[in-house]
mmCIF file of C-alpha atoms (C1' of nucleotides) in Angstrom:
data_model
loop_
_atom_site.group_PDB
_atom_site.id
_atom_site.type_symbol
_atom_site.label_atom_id
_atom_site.label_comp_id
_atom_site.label_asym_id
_atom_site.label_seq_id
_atom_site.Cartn_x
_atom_site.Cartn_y
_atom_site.Cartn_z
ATOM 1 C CA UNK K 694 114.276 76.792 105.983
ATOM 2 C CA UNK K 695 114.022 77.811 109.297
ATOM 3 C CA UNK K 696 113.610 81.470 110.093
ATOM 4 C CA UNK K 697 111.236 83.437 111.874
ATOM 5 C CA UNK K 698 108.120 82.570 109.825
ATOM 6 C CA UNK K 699 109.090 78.582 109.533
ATOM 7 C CA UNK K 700 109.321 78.684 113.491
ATOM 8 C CA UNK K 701 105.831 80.484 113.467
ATOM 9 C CA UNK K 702 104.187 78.571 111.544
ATOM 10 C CA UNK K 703 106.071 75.343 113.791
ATOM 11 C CA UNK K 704 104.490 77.132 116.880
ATOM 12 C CA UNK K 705 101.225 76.917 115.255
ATOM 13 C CA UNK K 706 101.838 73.364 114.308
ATOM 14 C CA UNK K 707 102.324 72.437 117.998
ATOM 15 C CA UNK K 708 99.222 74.090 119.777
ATOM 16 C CA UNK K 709 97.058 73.053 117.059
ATOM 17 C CA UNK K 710 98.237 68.909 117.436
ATOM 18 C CA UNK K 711 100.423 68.478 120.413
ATOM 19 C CA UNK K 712 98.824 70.648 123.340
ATOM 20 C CA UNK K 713 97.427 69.210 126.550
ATOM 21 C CA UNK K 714 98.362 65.606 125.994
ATOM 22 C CA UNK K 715 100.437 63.440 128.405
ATOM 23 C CA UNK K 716 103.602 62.404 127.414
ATOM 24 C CA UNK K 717 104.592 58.869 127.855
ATOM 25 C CA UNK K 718 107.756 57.878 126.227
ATOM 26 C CA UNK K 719 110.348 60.666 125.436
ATOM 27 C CA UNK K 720 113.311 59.044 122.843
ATOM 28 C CA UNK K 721 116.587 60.945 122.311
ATOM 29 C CA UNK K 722 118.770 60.140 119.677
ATOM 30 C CA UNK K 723 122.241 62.535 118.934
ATOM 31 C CA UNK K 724 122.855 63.816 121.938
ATOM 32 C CA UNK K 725 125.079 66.177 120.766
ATOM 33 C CA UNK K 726 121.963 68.371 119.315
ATOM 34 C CA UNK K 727 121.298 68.415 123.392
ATOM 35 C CA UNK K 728 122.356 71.923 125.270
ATOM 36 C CA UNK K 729 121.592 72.390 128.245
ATOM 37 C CA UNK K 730 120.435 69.688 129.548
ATOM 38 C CA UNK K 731 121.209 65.356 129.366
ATOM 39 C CA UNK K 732 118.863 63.185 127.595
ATOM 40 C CA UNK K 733 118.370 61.265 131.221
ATOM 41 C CA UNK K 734 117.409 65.394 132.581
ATOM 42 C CA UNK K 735 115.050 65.770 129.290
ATOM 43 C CA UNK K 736 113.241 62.524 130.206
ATOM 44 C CA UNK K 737 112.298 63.247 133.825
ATOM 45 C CA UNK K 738 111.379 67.066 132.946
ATOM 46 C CA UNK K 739 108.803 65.789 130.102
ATOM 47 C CA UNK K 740 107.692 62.217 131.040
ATOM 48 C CA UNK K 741 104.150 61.840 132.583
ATOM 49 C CA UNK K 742 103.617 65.849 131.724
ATOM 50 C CA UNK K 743 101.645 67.621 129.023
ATOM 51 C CA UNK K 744 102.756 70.723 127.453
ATOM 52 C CA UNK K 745 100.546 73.422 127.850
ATOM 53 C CA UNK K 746 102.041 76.428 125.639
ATOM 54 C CA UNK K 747 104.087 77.671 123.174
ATOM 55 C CA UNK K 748 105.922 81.046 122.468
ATOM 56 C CA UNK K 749 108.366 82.391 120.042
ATOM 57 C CA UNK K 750 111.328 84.394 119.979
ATOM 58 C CA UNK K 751 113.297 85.116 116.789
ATOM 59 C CA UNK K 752 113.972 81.322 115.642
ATOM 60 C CA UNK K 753 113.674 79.877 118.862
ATOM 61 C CA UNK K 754 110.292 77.972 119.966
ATOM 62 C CA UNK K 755 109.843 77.410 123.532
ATOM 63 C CA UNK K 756 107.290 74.841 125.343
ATOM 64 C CA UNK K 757 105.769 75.225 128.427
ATOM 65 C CA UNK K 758 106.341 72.121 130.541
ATOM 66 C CA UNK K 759 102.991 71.434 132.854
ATOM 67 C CA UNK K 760 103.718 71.294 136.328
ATOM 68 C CA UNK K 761 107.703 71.864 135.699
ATOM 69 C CA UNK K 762 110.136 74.505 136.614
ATOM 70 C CA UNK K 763 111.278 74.627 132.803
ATOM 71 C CA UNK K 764 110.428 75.183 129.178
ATOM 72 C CA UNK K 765 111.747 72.877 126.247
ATOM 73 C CA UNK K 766 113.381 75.018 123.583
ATOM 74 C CA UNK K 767 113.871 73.846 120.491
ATOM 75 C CA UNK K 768 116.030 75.504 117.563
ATOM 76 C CA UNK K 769 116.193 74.143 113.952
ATOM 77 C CA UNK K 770 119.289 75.466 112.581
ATOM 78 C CA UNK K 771 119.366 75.151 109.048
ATOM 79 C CA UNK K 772 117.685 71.870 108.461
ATOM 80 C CA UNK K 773 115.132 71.423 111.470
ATOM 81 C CA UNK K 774 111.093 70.725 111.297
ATOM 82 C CA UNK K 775 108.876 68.991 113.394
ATOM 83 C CA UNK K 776 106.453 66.379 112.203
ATOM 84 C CA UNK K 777 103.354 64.848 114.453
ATOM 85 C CA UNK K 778 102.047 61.616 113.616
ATOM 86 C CA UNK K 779 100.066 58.357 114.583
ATOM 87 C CA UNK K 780 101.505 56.208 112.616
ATOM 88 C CA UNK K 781 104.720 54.733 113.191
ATOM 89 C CA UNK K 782 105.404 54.411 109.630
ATOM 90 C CA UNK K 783 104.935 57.971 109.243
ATOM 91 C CA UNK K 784 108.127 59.131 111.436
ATOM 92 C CA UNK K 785 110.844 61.070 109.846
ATOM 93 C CA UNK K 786 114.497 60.049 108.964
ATOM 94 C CA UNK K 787 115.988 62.078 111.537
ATOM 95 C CA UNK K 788 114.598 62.345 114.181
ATOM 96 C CA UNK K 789 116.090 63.488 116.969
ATOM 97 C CA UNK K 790 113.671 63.803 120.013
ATOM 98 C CA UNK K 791 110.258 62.038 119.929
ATOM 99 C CA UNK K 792 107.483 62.616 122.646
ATOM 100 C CA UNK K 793 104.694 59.623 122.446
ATOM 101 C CA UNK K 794 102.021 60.920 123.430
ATOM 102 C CA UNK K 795 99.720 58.668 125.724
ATOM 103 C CA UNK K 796 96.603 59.031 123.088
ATOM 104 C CA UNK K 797 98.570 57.458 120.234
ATOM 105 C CA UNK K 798 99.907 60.661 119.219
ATOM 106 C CA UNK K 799 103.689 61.261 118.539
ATOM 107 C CA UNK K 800 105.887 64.547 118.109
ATOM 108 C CA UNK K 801 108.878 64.523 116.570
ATOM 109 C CA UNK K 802 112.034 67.146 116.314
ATOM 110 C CA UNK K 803 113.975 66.052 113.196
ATOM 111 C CA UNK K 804 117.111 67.277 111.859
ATOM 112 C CA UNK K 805 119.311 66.111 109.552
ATOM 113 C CA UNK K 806 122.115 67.719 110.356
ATOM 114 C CA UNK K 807 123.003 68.983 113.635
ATOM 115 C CA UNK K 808 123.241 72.611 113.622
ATOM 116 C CA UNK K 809 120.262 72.509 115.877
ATOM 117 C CA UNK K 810 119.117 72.699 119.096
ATOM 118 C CA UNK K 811 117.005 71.080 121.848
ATOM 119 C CA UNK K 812 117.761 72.641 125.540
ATOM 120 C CA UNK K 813 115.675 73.201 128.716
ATOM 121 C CA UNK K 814 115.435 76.528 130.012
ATOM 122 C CA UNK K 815 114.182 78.389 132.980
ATOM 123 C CA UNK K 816 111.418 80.313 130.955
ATOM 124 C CA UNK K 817 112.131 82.254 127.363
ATOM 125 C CA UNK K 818 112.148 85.739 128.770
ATOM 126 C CA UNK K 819 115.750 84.870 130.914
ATOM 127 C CA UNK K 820 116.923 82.939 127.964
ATOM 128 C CA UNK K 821 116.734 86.152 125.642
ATOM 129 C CA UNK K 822 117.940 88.004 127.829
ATOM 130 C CA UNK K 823 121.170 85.784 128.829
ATOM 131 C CA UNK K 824 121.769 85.610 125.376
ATOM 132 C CA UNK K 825 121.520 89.048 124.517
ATOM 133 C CA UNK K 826 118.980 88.260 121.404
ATOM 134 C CA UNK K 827 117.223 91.495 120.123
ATOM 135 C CA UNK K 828 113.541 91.783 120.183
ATOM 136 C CA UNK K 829 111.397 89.713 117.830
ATOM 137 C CA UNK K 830 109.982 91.886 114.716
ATOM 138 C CA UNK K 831 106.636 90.569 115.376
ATOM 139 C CA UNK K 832 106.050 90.949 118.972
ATOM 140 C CA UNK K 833 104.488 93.824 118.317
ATOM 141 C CA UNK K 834 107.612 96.464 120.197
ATOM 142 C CA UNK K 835 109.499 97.202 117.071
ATOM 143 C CA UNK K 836 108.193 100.433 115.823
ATOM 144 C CA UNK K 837 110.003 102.971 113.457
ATOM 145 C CA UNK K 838 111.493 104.666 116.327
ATOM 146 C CA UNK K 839 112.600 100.895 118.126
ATOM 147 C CA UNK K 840 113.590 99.895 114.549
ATOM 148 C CA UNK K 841 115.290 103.107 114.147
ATOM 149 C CA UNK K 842 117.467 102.541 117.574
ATOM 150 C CA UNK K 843 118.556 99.053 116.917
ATOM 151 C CA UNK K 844 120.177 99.932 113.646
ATOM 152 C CA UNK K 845 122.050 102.761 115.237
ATOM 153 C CA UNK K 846 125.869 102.688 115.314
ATOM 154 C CA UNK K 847 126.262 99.826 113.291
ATOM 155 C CA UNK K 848 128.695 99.886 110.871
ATOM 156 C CA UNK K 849 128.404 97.040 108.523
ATOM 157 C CA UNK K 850 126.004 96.535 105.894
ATOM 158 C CA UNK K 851 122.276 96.428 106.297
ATOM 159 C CA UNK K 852 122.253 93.130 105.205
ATOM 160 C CA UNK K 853 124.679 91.593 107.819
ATOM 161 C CA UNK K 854 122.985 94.219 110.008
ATOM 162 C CA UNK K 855 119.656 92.629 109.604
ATOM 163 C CA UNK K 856 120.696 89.134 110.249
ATOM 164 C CA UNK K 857 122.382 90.131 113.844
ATOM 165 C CA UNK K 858 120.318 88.011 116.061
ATOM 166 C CA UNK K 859 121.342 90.449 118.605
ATOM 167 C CA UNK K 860 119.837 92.956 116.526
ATOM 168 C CA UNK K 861 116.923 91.385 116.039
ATOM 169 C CA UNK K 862 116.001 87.836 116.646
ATOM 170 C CA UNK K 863 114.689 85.998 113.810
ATOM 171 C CA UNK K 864 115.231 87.477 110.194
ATOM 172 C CA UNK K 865 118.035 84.657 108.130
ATOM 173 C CA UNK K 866 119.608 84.449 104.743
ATOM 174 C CA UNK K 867 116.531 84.300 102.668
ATOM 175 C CA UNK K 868 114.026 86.874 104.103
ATOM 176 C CA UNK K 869 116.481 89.446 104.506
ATOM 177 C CA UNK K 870 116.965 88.979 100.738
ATOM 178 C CA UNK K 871 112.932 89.205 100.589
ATOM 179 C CA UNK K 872 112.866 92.647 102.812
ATOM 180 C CA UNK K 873 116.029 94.325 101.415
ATOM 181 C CA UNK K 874 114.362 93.444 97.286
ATOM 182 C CA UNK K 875 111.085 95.058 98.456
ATOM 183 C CA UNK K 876 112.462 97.972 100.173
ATOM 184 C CA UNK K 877 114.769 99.054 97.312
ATOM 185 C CA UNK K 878 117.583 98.736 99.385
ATOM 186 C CA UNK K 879 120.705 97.104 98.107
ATOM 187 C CA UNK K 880 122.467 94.152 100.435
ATOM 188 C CA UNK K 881 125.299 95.774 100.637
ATOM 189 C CA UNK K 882 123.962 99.573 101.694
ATOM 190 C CA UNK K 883 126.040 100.686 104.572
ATOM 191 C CA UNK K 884 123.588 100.647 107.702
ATOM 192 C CA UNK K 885 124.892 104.108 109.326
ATOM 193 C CA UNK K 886 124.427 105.657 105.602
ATOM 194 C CA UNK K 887 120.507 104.397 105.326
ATOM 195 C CA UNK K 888 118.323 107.948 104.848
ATOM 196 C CA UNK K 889 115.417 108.096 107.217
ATOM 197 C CA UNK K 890 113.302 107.367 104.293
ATOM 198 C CA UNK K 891 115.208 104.188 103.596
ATOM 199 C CA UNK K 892 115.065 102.947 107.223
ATOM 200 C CA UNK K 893 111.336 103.229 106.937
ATOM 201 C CA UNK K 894 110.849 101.687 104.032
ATOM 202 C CA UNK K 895 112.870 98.372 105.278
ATOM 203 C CA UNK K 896 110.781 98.895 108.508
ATOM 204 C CA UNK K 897 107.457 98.431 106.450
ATOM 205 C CA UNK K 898 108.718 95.776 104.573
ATOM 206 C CA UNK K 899 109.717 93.444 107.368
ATOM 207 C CA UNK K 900 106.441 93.403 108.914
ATOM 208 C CA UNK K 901 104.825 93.183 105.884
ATOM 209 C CA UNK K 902 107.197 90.336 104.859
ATOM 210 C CA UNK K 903 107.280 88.104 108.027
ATOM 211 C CA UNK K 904 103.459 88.611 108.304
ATOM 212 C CA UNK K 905 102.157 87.296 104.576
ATOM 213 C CA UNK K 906 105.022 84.817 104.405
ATOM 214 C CA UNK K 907 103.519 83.106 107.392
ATOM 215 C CA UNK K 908 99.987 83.273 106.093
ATOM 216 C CA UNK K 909 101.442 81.651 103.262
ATOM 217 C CA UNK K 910 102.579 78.851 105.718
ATOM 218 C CA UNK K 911 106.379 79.872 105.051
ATOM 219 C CA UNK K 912 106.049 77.678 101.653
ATOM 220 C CA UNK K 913 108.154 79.376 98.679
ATOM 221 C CA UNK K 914 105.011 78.537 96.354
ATOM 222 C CA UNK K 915 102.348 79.859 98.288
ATOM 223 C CA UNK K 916 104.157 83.604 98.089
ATOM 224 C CA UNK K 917 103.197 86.109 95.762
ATOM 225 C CA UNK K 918 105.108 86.258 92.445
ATOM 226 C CA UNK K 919 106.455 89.723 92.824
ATOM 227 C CA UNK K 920 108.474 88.848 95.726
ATOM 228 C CA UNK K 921 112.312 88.022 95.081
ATOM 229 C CA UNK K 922 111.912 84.763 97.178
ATOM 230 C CA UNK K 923 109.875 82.610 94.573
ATOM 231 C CA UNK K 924 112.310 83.499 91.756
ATOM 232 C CA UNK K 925 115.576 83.121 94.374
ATOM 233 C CA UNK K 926 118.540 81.065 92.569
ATOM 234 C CA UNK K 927 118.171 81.967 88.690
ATOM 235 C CA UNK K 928 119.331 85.253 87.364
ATOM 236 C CA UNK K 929 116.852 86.603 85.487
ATOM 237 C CA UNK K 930 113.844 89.350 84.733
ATOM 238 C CA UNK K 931 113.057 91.414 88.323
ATOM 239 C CA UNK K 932 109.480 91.038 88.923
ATOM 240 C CA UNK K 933 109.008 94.687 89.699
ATOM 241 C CA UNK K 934 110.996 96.277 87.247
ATOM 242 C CA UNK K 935 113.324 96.373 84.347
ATOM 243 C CA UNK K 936 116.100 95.161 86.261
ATOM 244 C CA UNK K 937 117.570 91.894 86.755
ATOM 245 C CA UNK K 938 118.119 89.881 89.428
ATOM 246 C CA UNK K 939 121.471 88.861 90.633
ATOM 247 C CA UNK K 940 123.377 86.772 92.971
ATOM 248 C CA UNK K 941 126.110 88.007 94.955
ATOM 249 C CA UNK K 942 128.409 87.550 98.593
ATOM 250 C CA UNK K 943 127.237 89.910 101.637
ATOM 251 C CA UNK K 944 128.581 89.028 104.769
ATOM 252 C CA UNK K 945 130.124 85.399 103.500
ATOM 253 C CA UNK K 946 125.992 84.200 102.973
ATOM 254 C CA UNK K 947 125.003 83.796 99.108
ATOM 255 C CA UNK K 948 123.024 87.109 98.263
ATOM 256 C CA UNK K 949 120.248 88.134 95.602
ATOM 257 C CA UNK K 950 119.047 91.464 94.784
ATOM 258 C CA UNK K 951 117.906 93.270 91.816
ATOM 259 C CA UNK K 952 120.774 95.196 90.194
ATOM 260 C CA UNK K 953 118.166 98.303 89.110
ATOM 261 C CA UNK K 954 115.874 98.957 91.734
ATOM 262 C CA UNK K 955 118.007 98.529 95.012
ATOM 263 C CA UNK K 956 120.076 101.375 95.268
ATOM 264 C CA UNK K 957 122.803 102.240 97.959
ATOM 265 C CA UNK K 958 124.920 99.701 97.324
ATOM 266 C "C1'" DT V 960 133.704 64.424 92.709
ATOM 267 C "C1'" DT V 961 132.987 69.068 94.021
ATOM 268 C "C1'" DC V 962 130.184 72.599 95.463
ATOM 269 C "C1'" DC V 963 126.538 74.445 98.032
ATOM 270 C "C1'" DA V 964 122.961 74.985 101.646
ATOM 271 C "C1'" DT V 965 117.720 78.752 105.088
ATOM 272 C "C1'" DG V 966 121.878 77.959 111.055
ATOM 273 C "C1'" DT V 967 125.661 79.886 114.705
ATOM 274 C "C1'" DT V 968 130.414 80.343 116.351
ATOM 275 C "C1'" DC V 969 135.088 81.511 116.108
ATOM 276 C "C1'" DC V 970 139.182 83.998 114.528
ATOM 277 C "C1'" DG V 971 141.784 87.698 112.319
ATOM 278 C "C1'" DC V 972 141.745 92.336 111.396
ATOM 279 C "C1'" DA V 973 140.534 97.252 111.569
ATOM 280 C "C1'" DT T 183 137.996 96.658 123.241
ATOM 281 C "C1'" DT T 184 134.429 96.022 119.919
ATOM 282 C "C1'" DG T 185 132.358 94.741 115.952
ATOM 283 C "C1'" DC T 186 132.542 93.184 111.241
ATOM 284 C "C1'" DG T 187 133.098 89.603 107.723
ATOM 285 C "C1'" DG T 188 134.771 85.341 106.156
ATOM 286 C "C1'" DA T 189 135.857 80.492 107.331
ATOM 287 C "C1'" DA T 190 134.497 76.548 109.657
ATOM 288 C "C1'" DC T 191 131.255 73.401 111.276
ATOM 289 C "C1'" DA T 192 127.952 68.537 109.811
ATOM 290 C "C1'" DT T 193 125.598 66.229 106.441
ATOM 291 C "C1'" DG T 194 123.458 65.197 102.237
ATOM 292 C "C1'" DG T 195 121.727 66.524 97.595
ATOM 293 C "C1'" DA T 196 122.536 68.437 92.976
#
DNA sequence: TTCCATGTTCCGCA
DNA sequence: TTGCGGAACATGGA
């Protein structure tokens, strides 16, 4: 689930129930979801504080620690979410880091698996930039002519292309499906091959895409029936042409495209 | 039981 | 040397 607009609409989540309250009990469970940081380190940064912000980049979400020299970052690898609640009753099988909150309140980071990733950093800016991620689609630098540069001299597919985090941070499995279907451009399109034409149409369609998916609250059945994503895991009838949709390997990640009206493959 | 999964990392190869 | 693509990773559901 998690990709750019699931970590969005997490961000969201946050600053609209979990903003500006002290923290009075932080429980770690699996430490081995921990990064940078012990769970004895994660306790003294966030006990007694309140988190005051939140910011984005690609798939990570960063919190702003009151008072502290460092942000929480959180990453939800392929099974992550976070769930705020009041009553006990209500917390989620997996939890993996909770935050009571002194008014009752309680934030949890579950996973069930542990692909993810709970760290403390310095602030997000040096943590992009020590890990080399590219710029996030929706931070408003990615023009045609940024867009344009980051694909250049790549020699791979678009698809695999697309899903470099050091490319651009955010875009997964699934929405690069979603963006390649309603650009017309096939998965497996050769990135260094793409006519100018092409590259702006995939341009387009990645703001476009990130954008309504999270005004749809990054739920599958909230999205419009013409995209690919709704109708993702059953061959069958493209819902913008005669073609049909199909399911095939790019870059070792399960792939579906229509077989008529993405071309360059 | 076997296969598959929205994540990243690692290894072999060009 | 660099970058690409597939395998591996952990865990549970179909």
């Amino acid at each position: 689930m998690p990709e750019l607009p699931d970590v969005e609409v997490f961000k969201r989540y946050v600053d609209s129930t979990s903003l500006h309250q002290t923290i009075d009990t932080v429980h770690v469970s699996a430490e081995k979801t921990l990064k940078e940081v012990s769970a004895s380190t994660l306790r003294r940064h966030l006990k007694d504080r309140e988190l005051t912000s939140t910011r984005r980049h690609g798939k990570h979400l960063f919190l702003e620690i009151e008072g502290d020299d460092r942000w929480l970052r959180l990453h939800f690898g392929m099974t992550g979410r976070l769930a705020y609640y009041e009553d006990g009753d209500d917390a989620p099988p997996h939890a993996r880091l909770v935050l009571d909150f002194r008014n009752g309140g309680h934030l949890a980071y579950d996973n069930q698996r542990r692909f993810g990733e709970i760290g403390l950093v310095e602030d997000p800016e040096s943590y992009v930039e020590a890990e080399d991620l590219g710029p996030d689609p929706l931070a408003g630098s990615v023009d045609l002519a940024r867009f344009r540069e980051r694909l250049e001299g790549r020699s791979g597919t678009i698809k695999g292309t697309l899903m470099n985090q050091q490319v651009l941070a955010g875009l997964g499995n699934v929405y690069t499906d979603e963006v390649l279907f309603q650009a017309g451009v096939h998965p497996k399109a050769a990135t260094n091959a793409l006519s100018e034409d092409r590259v702006k149409a995939i341009h387009r369609a990645l703001e476009h895409v990130l954008t309504r998916a999270i005004e749809a609250g990054a739920q599958r059945e909230e999205m419009p029936d013409t995209w690919l994503l709704p109708q993702r895991g059953e061959e069958g009838p493209c819902p913008r042409c005669d073609g049909r949709l199909r399911e095939t390997k790019v870059s070792g990640r399960t792939t579906w495209y229509c077989d008529r009206h993405q071309e360059g493959g």
